[in-house]
Backbone as a printed PyTorch tensor [residue, N CA C, xyz], in Angstrom:
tensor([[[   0.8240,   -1.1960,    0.0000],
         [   0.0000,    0.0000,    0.0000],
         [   0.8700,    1.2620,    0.0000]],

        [[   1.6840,    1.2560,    0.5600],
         [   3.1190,    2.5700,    0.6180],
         [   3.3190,    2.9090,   -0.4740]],

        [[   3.9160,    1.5720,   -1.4920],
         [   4.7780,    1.6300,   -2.8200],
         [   3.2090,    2.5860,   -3.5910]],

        [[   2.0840,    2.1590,   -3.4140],
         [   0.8220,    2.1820,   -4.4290],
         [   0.8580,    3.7720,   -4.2130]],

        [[   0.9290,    4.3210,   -2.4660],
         [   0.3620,    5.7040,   -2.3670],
         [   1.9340,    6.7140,   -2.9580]],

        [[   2.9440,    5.8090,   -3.0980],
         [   4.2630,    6.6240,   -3.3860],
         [   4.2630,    6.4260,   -4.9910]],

        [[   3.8760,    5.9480,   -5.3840],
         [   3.5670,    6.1120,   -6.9240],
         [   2.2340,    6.6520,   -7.7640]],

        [[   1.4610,    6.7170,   -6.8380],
         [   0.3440,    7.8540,   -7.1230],
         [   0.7830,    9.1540,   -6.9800]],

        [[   1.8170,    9.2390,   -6.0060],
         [   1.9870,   11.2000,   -5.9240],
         [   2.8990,   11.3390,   -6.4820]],

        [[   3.9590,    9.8390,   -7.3540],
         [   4.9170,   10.6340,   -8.3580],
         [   3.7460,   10.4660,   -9.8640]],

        [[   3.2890,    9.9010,   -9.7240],
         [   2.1560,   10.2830,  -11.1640],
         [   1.2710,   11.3320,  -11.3480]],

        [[   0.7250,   12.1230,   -9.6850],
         [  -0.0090,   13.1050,   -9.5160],
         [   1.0380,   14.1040,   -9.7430]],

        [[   2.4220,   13.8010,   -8.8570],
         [   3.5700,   15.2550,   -9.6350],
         [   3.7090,   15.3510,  -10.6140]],

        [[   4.1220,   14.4500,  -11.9560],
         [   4.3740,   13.9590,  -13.0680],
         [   3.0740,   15.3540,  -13.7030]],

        [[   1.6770,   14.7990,  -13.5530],
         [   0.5660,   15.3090,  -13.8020],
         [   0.5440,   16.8260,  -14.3380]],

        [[   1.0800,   16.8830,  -12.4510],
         [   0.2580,   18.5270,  -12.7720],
         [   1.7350,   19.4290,  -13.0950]],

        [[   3.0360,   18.4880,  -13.4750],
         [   4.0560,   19.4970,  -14.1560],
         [   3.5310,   19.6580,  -15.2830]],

        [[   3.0350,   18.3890,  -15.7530],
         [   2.7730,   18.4920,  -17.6500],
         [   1.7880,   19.1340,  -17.5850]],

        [[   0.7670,   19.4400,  -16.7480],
         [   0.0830,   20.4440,  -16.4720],
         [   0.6830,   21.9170,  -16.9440]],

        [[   1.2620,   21.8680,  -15.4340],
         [   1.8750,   23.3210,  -15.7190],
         [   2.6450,   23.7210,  -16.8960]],

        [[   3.1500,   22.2850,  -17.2150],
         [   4.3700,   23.1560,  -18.6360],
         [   3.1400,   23.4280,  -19.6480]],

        [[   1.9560,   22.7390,  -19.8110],
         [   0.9070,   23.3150,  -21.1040],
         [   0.1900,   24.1070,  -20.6520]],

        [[   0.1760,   24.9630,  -19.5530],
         [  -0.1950,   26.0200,  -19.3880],
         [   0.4570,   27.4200,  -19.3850]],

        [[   1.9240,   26.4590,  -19.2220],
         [   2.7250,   27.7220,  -19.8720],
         [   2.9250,   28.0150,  -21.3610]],

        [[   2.5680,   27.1640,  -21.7390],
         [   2.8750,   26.8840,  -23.5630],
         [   1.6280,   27.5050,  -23.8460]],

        [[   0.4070,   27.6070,  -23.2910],
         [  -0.7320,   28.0580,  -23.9330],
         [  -0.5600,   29.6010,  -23.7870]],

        [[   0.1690,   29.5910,  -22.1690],
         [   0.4230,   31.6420,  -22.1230],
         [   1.4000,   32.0400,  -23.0830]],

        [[   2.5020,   31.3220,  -23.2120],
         [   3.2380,   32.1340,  -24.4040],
         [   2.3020,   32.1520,  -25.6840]],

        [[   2.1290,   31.1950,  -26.5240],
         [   0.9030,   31.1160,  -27.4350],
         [   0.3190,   32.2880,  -27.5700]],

        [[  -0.7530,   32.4820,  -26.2160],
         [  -1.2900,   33.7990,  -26.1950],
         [  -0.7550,   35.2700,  -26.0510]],

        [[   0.3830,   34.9370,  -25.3430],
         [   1.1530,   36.3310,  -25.8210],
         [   2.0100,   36.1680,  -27.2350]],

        [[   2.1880,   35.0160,  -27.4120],
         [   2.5690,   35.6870,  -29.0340],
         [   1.4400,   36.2280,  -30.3990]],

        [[   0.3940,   35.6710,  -29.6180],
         [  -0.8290,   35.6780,  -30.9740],
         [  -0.6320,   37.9400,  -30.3410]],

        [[  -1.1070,   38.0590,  -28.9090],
         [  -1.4490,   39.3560,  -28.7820],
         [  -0.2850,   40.3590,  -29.5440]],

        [[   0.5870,   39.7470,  -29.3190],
         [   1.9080,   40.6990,  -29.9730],
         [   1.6200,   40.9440,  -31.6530]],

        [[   0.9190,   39.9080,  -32.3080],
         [   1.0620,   39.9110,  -33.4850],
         [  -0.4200,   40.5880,  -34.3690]],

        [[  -1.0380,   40.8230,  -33.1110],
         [  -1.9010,   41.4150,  -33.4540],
         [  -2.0400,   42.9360,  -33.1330]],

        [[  -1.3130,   43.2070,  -32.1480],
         [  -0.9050,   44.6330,  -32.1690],
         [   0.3790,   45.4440,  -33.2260]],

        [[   1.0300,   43.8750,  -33.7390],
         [   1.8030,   44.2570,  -34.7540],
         [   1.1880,   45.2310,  -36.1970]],

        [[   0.2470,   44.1300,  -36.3960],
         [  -0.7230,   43.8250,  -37.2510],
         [  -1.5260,   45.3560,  -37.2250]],

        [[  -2.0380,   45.5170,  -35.8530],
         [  -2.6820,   46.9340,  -35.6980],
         [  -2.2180,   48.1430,  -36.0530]],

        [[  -0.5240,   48.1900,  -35.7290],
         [   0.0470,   49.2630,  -35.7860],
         [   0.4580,   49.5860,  -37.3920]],

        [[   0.4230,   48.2740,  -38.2890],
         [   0.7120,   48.1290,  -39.5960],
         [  -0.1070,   49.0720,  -40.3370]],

        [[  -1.7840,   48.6800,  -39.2890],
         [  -2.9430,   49.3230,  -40.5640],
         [  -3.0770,   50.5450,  -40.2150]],

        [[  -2.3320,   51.0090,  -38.8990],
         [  -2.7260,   52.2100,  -38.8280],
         [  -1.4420,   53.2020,  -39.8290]],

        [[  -0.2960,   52.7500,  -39.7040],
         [   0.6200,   53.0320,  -40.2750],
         [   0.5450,   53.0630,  -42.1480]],

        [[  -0.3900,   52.1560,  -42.3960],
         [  -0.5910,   52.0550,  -43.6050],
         [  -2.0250,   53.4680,  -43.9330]],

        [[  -3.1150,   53.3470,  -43.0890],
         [  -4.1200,   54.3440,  -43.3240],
         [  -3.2910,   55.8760,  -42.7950]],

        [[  -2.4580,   56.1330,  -42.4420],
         [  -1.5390,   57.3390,  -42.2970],
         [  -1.1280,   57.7920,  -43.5240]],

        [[  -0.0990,   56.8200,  -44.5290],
         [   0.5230,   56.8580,  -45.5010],
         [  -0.1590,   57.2500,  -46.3230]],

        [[  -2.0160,   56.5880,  -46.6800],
         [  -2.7260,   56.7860,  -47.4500],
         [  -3.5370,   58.3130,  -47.3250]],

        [[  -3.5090,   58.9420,  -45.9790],
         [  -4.0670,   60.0080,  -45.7130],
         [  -2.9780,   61.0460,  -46.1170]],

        [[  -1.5780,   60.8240,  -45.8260],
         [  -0.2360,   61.4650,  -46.2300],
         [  -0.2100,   61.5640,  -47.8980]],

        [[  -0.5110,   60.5810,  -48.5660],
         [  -0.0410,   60.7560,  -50.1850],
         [  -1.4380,   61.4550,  -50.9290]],

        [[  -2.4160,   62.0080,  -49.8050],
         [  -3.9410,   62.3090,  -50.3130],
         [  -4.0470,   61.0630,  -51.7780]],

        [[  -4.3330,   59.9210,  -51.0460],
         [  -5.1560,   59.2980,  -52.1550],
         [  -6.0350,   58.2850,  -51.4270]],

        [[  -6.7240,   57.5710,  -52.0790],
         [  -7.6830,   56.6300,  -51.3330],
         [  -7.6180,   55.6520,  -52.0600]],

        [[  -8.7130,   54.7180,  -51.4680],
         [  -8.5580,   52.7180,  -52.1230],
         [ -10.2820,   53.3520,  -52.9440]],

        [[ -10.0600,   52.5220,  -54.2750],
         [ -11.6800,   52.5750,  -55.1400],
         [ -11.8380,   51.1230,  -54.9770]],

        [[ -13.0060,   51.4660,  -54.8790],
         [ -13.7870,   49.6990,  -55.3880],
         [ -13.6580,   49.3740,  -56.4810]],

        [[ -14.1970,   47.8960,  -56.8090],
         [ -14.2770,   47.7560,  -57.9410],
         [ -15.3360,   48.3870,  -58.6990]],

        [[ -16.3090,   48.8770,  -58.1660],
         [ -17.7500,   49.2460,  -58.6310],
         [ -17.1560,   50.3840,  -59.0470]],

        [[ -16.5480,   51.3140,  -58.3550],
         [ -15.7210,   52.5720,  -58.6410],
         [ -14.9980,   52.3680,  -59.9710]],

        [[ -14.1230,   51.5570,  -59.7750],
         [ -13.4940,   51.2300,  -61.2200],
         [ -14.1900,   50.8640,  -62.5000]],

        [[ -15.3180,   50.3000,  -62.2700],
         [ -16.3620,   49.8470,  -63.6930],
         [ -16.6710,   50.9980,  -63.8440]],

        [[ -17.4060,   52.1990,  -63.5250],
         [ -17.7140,   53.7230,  -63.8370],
         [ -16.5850,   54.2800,  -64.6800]],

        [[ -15.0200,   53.8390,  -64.6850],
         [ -14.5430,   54.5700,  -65.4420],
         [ -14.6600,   54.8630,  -66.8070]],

        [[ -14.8000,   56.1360,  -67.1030],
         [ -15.0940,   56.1630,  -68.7920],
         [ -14.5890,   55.3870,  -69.6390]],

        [[ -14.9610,   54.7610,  -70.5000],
         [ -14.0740,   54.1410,  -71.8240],
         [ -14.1810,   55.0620,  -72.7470]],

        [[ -12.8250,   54.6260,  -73.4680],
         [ -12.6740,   55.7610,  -74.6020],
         [ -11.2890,   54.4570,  -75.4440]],

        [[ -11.1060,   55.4830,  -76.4480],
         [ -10.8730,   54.7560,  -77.6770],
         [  -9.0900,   54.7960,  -77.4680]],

        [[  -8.9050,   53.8320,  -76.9830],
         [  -6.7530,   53.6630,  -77.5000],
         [  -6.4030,   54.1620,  -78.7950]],

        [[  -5.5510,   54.0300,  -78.5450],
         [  -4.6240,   54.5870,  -79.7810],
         [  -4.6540,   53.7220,  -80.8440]],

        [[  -4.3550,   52.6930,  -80.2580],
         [  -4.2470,   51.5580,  -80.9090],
         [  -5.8290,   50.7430,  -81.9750]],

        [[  -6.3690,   51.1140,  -80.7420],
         [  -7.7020,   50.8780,  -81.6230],
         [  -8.1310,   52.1610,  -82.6470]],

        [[  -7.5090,   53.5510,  -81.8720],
         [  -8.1860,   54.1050,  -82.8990],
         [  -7.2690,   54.1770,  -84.6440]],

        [[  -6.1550,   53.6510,  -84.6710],
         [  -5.4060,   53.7440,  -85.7110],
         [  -6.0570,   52.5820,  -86.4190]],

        [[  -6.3250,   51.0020,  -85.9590],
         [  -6.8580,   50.0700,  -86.6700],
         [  -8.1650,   50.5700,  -86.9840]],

        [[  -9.5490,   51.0490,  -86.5120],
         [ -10.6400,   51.5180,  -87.1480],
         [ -10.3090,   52.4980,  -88.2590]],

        [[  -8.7430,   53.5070,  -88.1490],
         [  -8.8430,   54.3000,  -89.4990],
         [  -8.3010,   53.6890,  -91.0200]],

        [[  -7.3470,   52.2150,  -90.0090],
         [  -6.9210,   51.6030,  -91.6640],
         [  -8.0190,   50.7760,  -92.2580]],

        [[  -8.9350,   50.4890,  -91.3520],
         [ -10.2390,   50.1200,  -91.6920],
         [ -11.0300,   50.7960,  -92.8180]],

        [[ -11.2420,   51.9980,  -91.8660],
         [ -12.2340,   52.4640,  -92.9970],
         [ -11.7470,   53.4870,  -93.7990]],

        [[ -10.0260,   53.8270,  -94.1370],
         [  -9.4000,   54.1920,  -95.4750],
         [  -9.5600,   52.8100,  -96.6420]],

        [[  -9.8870,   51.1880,  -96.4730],
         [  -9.2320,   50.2740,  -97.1340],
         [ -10.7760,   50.2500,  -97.6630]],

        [[ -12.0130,   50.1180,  -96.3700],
         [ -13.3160,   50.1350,  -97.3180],
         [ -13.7180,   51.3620,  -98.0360]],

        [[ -13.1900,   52.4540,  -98.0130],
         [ -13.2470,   53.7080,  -98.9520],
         [ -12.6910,   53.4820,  -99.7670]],

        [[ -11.1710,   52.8550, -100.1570],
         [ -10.6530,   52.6780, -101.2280],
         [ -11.6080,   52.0860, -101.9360]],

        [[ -11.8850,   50.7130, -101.2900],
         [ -12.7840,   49.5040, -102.3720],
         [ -13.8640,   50.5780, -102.8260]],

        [[ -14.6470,   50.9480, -101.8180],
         [ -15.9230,   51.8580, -102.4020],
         [ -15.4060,   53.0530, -103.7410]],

        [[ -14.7400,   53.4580, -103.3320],
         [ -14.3160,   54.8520, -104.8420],
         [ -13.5290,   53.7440, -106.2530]],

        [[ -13.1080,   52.3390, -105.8270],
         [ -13.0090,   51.5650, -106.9110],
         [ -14.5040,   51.2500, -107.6330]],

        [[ -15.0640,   50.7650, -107.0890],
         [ -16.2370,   50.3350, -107.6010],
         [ -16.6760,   51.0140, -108.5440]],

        [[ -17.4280,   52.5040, -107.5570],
         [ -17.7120,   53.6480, -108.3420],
         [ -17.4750,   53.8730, -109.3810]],

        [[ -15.6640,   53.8790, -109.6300],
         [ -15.2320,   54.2650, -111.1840],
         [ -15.2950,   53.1870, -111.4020]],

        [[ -15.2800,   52.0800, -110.9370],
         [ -15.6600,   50.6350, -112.3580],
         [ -16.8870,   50.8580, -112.8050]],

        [[ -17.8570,   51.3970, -112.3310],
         [ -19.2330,   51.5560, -112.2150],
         [ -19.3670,   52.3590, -113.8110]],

        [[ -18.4310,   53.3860, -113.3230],
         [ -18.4920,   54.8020, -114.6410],
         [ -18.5560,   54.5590, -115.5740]],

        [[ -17.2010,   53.3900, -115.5650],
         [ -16.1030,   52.8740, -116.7730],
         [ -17.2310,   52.2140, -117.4710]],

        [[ -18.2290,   51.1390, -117.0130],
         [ -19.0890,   50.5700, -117.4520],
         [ -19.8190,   51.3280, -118.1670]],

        [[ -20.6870,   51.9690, -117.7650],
         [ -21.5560,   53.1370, -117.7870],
         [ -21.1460,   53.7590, -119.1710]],

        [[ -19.6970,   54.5350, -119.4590],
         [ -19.3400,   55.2990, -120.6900],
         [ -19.2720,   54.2970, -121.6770]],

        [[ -18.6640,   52.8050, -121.1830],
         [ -18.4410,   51.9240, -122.1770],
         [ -19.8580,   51.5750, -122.8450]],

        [[ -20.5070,   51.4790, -122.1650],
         [ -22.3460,   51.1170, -122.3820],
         [ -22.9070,   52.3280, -123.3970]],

        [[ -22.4830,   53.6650, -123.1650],
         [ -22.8910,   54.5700, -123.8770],
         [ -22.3150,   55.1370, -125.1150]],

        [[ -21.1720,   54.3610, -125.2320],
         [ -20.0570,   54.4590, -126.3020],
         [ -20.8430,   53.2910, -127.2670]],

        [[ -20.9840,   52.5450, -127.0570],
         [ -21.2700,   51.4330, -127.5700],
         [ -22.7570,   51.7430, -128.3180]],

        [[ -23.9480,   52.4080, -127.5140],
         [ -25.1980,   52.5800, -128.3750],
         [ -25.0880,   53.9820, -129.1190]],

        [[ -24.1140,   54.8870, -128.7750],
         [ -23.9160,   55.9950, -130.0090],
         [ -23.2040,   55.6400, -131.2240]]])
């Protein structure tokens, strides 16, 4: 009965060290999460400073779809070789059109 009650209180010591050591592991834990969240805090405030400092702000995306569209450069140079190449064809026609036309009237005088 001795040996039984002397090995219950080294299993009850045993216990409540591993106890204590995961209760110390849970306080550091928690002071590292708090640290990293005041890190974290001081970041956004440091960051909404910068943004109040350079006078500019964050847009939404909804903000961004409102922006005007308008015509590139790029697009607007391809719509003009566009429609110089169907003007060409069109003022060809025309005078094939003529050419016909005088040849037709050459022909019944």
């Amino acid at each position: 009965l001795a040996d039984f009650l002397i090995e219950t209180d080294l299993n009850a010591a045993r216990q409540k060290t591993l106890i204590e050591s995961m209760e110390s592991e849970i306080e550091l834990i928690e002071s590292n999460w708090k640290v990293a969240i005041e890190e974290k805090e001081a970041k956004i405030i440091e960051l909404k400073n910068q943004l109040v400092g350079n006078n500019t702000r964050v847009i939404s995306l909804a903000e961004l779809s409102l922006k005007p569209v308008g015509l590139t450069k790029k697009l607007a140079y391809v719509l003009s070789v566009i429609l110089a190449l169907f003007g060409a064809f069109f003022i060809m026609l025309v005078a094939m059109f003529r050419a016909k036309v005088k040849e037709k009237m050459a022909t019944e005088a």
